[in-house]
Coordinates of C-alpha atoms in Angstrom, one line a residue:
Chain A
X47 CA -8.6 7.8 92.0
X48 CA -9.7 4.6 94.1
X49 CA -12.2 3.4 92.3
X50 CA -15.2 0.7 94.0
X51 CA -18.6 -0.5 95.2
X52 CA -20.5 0.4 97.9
X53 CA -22.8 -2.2 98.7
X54 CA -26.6 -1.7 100.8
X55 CA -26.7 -4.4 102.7
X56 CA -30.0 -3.2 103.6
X57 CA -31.8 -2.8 100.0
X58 CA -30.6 -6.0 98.2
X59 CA -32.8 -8.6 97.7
X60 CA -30.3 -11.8 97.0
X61 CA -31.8 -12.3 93.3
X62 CA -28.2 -13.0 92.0
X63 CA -28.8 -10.4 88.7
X64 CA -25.7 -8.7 89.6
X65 CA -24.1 -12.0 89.4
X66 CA -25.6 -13.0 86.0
X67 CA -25.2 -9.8 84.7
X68 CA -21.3 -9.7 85.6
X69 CA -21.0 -13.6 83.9
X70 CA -22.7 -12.5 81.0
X71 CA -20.5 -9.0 80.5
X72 CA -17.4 -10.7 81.1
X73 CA -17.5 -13.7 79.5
X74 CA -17.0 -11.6 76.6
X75 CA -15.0 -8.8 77.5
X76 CA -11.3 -7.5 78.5
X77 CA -10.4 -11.2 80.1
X78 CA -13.3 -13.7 79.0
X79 CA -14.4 -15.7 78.7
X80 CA -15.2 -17.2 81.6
X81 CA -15.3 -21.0 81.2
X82 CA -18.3 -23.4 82.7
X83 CA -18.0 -27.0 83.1
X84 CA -21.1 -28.4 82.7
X85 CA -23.2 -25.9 82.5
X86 CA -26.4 -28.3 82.0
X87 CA -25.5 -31.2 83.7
X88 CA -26.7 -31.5 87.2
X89 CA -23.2 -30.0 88.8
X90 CA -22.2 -26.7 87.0
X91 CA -18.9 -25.4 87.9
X92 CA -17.4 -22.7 86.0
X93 CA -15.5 -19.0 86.6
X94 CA -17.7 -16.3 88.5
X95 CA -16.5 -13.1 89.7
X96 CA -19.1 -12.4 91.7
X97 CA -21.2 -14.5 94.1
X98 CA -24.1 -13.7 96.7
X99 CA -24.5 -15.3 100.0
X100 CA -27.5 -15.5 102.1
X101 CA -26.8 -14.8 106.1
X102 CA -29.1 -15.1 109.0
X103 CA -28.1 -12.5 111.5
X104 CA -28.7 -12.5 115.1
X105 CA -31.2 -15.4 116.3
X106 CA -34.9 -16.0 116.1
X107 CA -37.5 -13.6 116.7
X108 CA -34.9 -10.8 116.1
X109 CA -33.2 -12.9 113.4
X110 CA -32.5 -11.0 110.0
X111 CA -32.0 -12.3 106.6
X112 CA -29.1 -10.8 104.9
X113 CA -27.6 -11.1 101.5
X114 CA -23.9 -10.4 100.9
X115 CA -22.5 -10.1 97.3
X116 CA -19.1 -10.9 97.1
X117 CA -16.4 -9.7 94.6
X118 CA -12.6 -8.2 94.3
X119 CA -12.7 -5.8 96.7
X120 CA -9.6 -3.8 95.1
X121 CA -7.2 -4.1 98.2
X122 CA -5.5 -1.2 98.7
X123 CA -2.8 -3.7 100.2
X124 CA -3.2 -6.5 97.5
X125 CA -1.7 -9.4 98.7
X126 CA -2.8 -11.3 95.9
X127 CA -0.8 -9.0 93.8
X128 CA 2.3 -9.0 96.2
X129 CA 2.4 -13.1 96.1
X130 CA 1.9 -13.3 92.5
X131 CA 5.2 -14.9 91.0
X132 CA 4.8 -14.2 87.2
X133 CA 3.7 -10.4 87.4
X134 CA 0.6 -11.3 86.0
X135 CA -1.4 -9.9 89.0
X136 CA -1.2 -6.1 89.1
X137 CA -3.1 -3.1 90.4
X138 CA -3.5 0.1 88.9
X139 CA -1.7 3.3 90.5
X140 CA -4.4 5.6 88.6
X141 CA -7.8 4.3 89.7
X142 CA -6.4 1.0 92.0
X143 CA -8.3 -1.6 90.0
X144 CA -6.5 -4.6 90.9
X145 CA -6.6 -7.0 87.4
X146 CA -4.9 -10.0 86.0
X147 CA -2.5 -9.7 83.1
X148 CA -4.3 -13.0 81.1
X149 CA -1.2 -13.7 78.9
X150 CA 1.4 -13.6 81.5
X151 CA -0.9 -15.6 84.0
X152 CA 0.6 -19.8 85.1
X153 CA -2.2 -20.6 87.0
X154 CA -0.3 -21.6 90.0
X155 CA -3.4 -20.7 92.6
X156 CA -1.3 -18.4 95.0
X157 CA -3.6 -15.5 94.4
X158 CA -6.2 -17.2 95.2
X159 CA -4.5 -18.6 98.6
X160 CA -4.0 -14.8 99.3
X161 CA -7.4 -13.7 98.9
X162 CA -9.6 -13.5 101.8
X163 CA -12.7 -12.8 100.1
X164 CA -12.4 -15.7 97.3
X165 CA -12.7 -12.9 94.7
X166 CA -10.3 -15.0 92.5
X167 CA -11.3 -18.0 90.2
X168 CA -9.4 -20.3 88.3
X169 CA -10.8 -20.8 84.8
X170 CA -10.9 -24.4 84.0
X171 CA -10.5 -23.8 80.6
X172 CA -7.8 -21.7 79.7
X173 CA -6.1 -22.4 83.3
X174 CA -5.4 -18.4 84.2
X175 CA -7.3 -16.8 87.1
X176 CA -10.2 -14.3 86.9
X177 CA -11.7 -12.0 88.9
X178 CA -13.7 -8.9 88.8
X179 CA -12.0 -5.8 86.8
X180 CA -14.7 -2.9 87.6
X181 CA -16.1 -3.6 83.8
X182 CA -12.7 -1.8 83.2
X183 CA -14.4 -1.8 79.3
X184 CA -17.1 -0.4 80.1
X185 CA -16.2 2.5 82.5
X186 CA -13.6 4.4 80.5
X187 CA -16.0 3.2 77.0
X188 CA -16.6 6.8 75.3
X189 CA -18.7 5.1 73.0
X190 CA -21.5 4.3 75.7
X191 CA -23.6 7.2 76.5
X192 CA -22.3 8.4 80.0
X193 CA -24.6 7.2 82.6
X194 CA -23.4 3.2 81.2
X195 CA -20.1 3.9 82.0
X196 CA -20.5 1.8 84.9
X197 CA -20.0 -2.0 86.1
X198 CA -22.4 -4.6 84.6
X199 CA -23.2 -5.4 88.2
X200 CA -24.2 -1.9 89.3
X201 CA -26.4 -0.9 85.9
X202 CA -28.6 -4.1 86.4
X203 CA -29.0 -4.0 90.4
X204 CA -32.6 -3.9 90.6
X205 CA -33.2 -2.3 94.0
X206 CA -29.7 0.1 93.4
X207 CA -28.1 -1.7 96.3
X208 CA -24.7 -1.5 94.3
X209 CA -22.9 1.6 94.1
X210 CA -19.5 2.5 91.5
X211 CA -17.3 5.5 92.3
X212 CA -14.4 7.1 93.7
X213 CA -13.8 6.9 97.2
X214 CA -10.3 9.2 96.7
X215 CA -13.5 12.1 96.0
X216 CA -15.2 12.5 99.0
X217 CA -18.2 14.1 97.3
X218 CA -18.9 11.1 95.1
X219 CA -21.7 9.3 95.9
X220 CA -19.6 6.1 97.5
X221 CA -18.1 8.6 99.6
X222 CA -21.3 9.9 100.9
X223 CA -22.9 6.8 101.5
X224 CA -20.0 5.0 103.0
X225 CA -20.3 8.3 105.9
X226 CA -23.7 8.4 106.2
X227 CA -24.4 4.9 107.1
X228 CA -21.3 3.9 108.5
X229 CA -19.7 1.2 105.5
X230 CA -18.1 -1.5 106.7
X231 CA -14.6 -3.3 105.5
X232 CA -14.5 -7.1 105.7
X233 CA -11.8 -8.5 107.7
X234 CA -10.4 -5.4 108.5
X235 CA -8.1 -7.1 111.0
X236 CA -6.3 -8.8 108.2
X237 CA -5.1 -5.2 107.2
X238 CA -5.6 -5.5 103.1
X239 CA -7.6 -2.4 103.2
X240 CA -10.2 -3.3 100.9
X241 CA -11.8 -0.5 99.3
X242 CA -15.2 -1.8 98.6
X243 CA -17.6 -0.9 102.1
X244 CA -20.9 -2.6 102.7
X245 CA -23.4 -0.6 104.2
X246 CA -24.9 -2.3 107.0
X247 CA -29.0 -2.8 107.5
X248 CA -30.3 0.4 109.0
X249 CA -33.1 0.7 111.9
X250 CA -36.4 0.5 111.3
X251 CA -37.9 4.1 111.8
X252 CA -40.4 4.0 114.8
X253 CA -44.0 5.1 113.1
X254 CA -46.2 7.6 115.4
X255 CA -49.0 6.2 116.9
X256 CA -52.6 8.4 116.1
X257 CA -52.7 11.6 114.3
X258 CA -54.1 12.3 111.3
X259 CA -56.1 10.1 109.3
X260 CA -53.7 9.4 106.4
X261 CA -51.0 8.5 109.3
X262 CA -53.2 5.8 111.0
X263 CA -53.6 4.3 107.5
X264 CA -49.9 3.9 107.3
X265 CA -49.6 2.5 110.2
X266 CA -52.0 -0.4 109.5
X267 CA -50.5 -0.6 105.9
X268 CA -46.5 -0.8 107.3
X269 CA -48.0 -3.9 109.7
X270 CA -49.1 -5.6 107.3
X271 CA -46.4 -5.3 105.3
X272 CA -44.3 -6.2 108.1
X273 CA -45.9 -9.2 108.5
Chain B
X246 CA -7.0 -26.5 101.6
X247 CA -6.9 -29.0 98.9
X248 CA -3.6 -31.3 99.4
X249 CA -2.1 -31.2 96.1
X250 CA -0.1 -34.1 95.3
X251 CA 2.6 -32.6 93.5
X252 CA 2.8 -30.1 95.7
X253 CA 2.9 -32.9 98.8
X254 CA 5.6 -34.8 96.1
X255 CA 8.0 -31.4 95.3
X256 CA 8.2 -30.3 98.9
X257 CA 9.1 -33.5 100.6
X258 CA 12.0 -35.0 98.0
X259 CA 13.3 -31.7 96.9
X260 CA 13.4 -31.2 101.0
X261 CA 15.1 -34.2 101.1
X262 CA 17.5 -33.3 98.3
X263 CA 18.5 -30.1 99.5
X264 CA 19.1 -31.2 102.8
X265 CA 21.1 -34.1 101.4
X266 CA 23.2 -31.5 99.5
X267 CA 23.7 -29.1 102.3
X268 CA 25.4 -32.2 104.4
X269 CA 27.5 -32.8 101.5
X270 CA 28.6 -29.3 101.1
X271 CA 29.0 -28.6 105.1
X272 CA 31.4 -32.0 104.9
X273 CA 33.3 -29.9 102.4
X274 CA 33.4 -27.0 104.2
X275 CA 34.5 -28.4 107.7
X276 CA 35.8 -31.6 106.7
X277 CA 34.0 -33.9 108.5
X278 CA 34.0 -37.4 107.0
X279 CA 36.8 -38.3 104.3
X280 CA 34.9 -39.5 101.1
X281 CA 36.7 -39.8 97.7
X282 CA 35.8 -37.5 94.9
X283 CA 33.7 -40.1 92.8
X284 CA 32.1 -41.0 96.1
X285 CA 31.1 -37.2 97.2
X286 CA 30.2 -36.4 92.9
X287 CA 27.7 -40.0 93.5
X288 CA 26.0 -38.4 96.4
X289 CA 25.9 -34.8 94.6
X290 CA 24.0 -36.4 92.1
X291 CA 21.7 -38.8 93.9
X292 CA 21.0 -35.1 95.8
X293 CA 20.4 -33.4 92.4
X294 CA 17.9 -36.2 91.4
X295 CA 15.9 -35.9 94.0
X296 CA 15.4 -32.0 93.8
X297 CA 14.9 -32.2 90.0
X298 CA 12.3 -34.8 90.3
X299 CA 10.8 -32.9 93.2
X300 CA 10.7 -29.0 91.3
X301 CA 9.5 -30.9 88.2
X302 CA 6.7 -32.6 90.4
X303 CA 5.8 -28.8 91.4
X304 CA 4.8 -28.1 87.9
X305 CA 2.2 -30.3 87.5
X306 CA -0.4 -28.3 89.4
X307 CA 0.4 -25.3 87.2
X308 CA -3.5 -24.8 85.3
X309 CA -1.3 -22.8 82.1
X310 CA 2.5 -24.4 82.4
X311 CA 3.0 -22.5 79.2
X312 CA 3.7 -19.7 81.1
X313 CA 5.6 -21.0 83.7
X314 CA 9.0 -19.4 82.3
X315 CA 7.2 -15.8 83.3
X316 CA 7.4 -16.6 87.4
X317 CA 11.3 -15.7 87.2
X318 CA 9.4 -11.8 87.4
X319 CA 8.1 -11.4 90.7
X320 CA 11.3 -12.0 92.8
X321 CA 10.8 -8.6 94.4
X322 CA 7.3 -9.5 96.4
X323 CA 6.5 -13.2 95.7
X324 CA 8.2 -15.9 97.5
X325 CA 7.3 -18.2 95.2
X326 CA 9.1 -16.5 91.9
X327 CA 12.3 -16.4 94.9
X328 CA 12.2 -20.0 95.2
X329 CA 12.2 -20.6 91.3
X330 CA 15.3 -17.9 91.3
X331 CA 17.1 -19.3 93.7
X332 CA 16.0 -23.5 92.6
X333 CA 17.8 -22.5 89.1
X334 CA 20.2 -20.5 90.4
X335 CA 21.8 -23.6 92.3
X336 CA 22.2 -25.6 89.5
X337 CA 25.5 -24.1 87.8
X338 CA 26.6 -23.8 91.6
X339 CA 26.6 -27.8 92.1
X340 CA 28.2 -28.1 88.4
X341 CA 30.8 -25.6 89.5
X342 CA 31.3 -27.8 92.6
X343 CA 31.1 -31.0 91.4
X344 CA 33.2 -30.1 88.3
X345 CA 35.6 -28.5 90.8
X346 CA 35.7 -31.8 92.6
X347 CA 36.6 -33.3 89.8
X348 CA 39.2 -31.7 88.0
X349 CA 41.1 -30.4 91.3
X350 CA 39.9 -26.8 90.8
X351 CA 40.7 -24.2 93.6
X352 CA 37.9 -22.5 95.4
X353 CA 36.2 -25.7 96.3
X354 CA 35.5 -23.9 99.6
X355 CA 33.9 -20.8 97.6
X356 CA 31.1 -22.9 95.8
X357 CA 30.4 -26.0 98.6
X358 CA 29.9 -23.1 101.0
X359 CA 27.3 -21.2 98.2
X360 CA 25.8 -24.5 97.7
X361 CA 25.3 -25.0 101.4
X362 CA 23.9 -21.4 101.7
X363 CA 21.6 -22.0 98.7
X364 CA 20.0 -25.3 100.1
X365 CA 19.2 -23.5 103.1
X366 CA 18.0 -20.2 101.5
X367 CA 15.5 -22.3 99.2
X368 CA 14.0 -24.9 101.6
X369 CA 13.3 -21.5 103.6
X370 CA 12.1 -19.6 100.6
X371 CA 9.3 -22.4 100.2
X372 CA 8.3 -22.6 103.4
X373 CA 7.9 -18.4 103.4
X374 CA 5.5 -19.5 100.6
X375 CA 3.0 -21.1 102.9
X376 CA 4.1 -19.0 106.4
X377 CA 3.5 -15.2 104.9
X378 CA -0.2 -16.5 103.7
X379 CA -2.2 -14.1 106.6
X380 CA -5.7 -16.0 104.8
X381 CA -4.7 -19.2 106.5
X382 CA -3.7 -18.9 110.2
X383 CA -2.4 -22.3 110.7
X384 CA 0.5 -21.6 108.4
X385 CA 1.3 -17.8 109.0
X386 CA 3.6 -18.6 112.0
X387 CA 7.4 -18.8 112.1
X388 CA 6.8 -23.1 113.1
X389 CA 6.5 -23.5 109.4
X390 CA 9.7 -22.5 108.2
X391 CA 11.5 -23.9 111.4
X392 CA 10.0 -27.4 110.5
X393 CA 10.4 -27.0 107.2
X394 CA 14.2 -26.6 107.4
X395 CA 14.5 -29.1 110.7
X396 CA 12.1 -31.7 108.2
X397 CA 15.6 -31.0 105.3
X398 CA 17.8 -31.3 107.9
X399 CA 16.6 -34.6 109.2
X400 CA 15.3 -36.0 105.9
X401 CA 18.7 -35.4 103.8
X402 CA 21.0 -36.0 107.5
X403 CA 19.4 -40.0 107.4
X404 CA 20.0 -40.1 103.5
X405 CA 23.4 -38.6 104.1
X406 CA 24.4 -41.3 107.1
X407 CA 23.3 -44.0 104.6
X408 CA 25.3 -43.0 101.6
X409 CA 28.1 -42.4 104.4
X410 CA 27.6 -46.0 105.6
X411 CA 27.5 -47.2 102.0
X412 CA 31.3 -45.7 101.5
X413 CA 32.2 -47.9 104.4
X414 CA 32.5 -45.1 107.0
X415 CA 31.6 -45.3 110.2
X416 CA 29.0 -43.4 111.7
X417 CA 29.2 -43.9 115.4
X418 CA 29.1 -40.6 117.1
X419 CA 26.7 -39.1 113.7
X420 CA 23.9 -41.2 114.6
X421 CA 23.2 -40.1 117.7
X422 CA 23.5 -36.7 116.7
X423 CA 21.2 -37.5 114.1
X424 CA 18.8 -39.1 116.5
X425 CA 19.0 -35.8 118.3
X426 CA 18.0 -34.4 115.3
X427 CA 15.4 -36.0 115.1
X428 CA 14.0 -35.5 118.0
X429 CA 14.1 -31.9 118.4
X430 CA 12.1 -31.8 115.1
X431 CA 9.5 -34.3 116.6
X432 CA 9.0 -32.0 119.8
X433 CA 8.5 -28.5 117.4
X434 CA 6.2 -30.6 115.2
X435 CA 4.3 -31.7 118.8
X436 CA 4.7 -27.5 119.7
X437 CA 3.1 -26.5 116.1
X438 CA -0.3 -29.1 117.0
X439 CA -0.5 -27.2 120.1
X440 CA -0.3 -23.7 118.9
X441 CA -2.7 -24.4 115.8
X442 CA -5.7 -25.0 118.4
X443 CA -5.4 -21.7 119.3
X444 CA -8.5 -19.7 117.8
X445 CA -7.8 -17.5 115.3
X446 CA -9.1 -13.4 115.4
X447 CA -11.0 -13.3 112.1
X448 CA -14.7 -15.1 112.6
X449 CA -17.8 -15.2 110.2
X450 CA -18.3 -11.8 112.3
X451 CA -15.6 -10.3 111.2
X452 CA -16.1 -11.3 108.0
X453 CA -19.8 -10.3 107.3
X454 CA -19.0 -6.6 109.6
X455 CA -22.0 -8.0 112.2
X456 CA -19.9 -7.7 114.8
X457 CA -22.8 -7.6 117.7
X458 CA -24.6 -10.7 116.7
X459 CA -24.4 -14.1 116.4
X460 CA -24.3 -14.6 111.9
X461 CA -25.0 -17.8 110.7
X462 CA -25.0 -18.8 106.5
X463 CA -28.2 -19.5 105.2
X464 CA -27.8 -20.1 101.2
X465 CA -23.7 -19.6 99.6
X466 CA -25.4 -19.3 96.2
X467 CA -24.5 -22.1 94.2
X468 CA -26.1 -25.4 94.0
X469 CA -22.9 -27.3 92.9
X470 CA -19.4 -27.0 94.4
X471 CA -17.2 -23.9 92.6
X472 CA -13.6 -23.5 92.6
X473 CA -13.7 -22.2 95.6
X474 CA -15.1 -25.3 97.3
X475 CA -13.1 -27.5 95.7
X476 CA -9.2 -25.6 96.9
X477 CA -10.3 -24.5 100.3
X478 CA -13.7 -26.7 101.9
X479 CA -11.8 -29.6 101.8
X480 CA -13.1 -31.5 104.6
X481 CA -12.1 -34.7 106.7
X482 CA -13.4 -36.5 110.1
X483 CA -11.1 -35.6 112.7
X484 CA -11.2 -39.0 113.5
X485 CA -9.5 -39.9 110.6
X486 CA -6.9 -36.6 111.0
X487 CA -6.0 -37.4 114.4
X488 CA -5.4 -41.2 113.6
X489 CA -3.0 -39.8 110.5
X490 CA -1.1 -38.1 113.2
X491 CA -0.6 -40.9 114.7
X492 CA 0.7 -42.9 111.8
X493 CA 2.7 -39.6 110.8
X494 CA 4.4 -39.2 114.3
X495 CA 5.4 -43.0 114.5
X496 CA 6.9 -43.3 110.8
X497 CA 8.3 -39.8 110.5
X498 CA 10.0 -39.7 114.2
X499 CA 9.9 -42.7 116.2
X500 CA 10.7 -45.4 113.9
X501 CA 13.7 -43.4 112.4
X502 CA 14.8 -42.7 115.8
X503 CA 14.8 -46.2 117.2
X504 CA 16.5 -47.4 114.0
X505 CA 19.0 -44.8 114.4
X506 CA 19.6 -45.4 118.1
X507 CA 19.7 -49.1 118.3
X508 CA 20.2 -50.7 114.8
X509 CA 22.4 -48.0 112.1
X510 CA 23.1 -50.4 109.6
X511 CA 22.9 -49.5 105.9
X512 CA 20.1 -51.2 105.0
X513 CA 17.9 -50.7 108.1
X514 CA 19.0 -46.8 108.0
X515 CA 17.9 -47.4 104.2
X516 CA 14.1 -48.8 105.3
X517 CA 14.4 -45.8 108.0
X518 CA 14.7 -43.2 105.4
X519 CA 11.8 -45.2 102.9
X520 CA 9.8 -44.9 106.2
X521 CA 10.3 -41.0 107.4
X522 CA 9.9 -40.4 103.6
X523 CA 6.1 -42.0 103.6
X524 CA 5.6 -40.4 106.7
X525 CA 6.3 -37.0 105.7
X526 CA 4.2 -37.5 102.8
X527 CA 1.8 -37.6 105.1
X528 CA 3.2 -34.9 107.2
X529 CA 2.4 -32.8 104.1
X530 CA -0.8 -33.8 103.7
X531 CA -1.9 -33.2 106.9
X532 CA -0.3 -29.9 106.9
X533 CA -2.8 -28.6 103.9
X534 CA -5.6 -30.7 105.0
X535 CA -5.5 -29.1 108.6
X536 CA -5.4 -25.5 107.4
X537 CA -8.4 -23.4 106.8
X538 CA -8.9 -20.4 105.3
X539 CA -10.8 -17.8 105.5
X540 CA -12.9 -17.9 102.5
X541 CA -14.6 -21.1 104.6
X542 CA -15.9 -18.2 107.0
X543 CA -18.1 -16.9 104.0
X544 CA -19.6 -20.6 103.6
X545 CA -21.1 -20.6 106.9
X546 CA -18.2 -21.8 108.8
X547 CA -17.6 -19.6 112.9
X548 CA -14.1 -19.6 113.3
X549 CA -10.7 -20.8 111.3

């Protein structure tokens, strides 16, 4: 199995719930919890395994507002795993989650070096790293009904942007977005092979002009919209 | 990257330490200078110092020391669990050395020539720490281990000419090959601040997968700085880096030079060595202050 996200670039809407959702499942699960420093004062720092950034593509008129959630993207060519001196960093020859062993861990930061993505974060309180595990507790839980057994992150995503499966199975539906749509690896050029794909903003379909009644309407009702 | 100053502390005396010891063990090994025992066991020692104060130094920056045993594991992959191997693994070497100084023991060759090998292999290690990072471009080049072991060389070569003019030795011919030292390191330093303006291939395009366009961050999604911000944004005015270089290129090189040319007396070769030493301090810290990585691509930055 190589289990990860596909993520539509084109459907998410930056509101960060995939974020929050991730904190708040974490913080008390497999490696939490995931330490703030803080957390009310007017500069909250704390352990996050998953961040969104806003990009503006291309310039004005054309210019395009894109938001790009960030997390482990399971390497298939961890680097982070190959630098790590203690053996605490590992990643998992059945499904390739990439995780942190939390009681071996030094906190010495060289994961963190290795990482491209900033996928790893040092907890300032118990001084190990963290990063994202898949909700490794919540996808092989038998206890949850079936359609659960999925990451925090991709159960809340409001506008299903976020997508959890195998890419080894290419009938899953990762698989079949990732071809469809074309998925793109970040920093492919730096040759970690990350698993997770982002699937980049598609074309606007062109609408028929006249026709039938019903089509017209749509046509006035996708312009204002658009505007 | 974040200059952390244990990290700038460990690297630059242990450097200094290990070359110190190699010098000692390659006068061993090819009997260069005649030193009594006591007097070769005194420099051992001073050597030793300085690489125990410097790997101690390195474990300050650990965030959970308590599991700082554990990073003997990784020797297969991680550089850095090969330079803990290989730091311990030199210390019953020098006993067997020095204790085979002392007591007459044969094989004297056997262990200066390991110890010699060691120094080398670990200062190398170290640097292979920084130079396999592919995240950060202006330290995955074969410079950094080159200066890294030319920096030991010359670092523990001036300490080494001092303790030799300390025993009453003369070090006529030495310093000039030491001055040549020197200045070979200088010119690969000058060589490594040409090569890091070269651009590097990944870009915020690469990063984001909009190849065709031109990407620019709007919003990195946190109002306060995270850890992220804090190891690898940090920031200063070039002004203020190029002025360092400066400063770094005069007390690291030049100064040590001149004094090694012109004036190699003990004490001046002493204020040489406290000078090259505060200079590669900042040497260090110009080395992780000038290198970005990647991750600063995702906050909005073009190129690294």
């Amino acid at each position: 199995m190589k289990l990860g996200l596909a993520i539509d670039l084109d459907t998410c809407v930056g509101c960060h719930a995939c974020a929050t959702a991730c904190k708040q499942w974490n913080t008390s699960g497999a490696i939490g919890p995931l330490t703030d420093e803080n957390p009310y004062g007017k500069d909250p720092d704390g352990a996050w395994l998953n961040r969104i950034r806003t990009f503006e593509i291309d310039a004005s008129p054309h210019s395009k507002t894109v938001n790009m959630p960030l997390s482990c993207m399971h390497c298939e060519d961890a680097a982070c795993v190959t630098v790590c001196p203690t053996g605490a960093s590992y990643k998992r020859s059945e499904d390739g989650i990439v995780l942190i062993d939390q009681d071996r861990c030094m906190g010495c930061n060289l994961c963190s070096w290795a990482c491209p993505y900033g996928a790893r974060e040092l907890d300032p309180g118990s001084g190990t790293m963290k990063k994202c595990t898949l909700c490794i507790d919540r996808i092989y839980d038998q206890q949850l009904p079936e359609n659960e057994r999925q990451p925090a992150c991709v159960i809340t995503c409001p506008t299903q942007s976020r997508v959890f499966g195998d890419y080894d199975d290419p009938d899953s539906d990762v698989s079949k977005l990732n071809r469809q749509r074309g998925g793109k690896q970040l920093m492919p050029e730096l040759g970690y092979n990350p698993v997770n794909t982002y699937l980049p903003p598609r074309n606007p379909i062109q609408q028929e002009q006249g026709g039938s009644v019903l089509g017209k309407v749509k046509h006035i009702v996708n312009r204002i919209i658009k505007r | 990257m974040h200059p952390a100053f244990s990290v700038l502390i460990f690297t630059i005396t242990s450097g200094a330490g290990y070359g110190l010891l190699g010098w000692l063990s390659a006068n061993e090994l090819f009997a260069l200078w005649p030193l009594s025992i006591m007097a070769k066991i005194t420099i051992g020692i001073t050597a030793m110092v300085l690489i125990s104060v410097g790997l101690s130094a390195s474990t300050w920056h650990l965030a959970n020391r308590k599991n700082a045993w554990r990073s003997f594991s990784g020797f297969r992959t991680s550089w850095l669990s090969r330079e803990a191997v290989f730091a311990i693994v030199l210390y019953p070497v020098a006993t067997m050395y020095a204790a085979g100084l002392y007591f007459g023991w044969p094989y004297i060759g056997l262990w200066s020539g390991l110890c010699l090998l060691l120094c080398l292999v670990i200062v190398f290690v170290t640097s292979m720490i920084y130079a396999s990072l592919k995240t950060i471009p202006q330290w995955h080049t074969p410079l950094v281990p080159t200066l890294y072991l030319l920096f030991a060389i010359m670092s523990g070569g001036l300490a080494w000419a001092i303790m030799l003019t300390w025993n009453g030795l003369d070090i006529a011919n030495f310093n000039h090959s030491l001055a040549l030292i020197v200045a070979v390191t200088a010119s690969v330093k000058l060589g490594y601040f040409v090569w890091f303006r070269l651009p590097a291939t990944s870009s915020i395009q690469s990063a984001t997968g909009f190849t065709q366009h031109r990407v620019s961050l709007l919003d990195a999604g946190h109002s306060a700085p995270s850890f992220l911000n804090k190891e690898f944004m940090f920031d200063v005015e070039q002004v203020k880096l190029v002025r360092l270089r400066w400063v770094m290129f005069i007390a690291t090189f030049v100064i040590p030079l001149s004094v090694l040319y012109w004036i190699p007396t003990s004490m001046t070769l002493l204020g040489a060595w406290l000078v090259m030493m505060a200079g590669l301090l900042i040497e260090r810290w110009l080395f992780f202050a000038e290198a970005r990585h990647v991750v600063r691509l995702f906050h909005g930055q073009q190129k690294v």
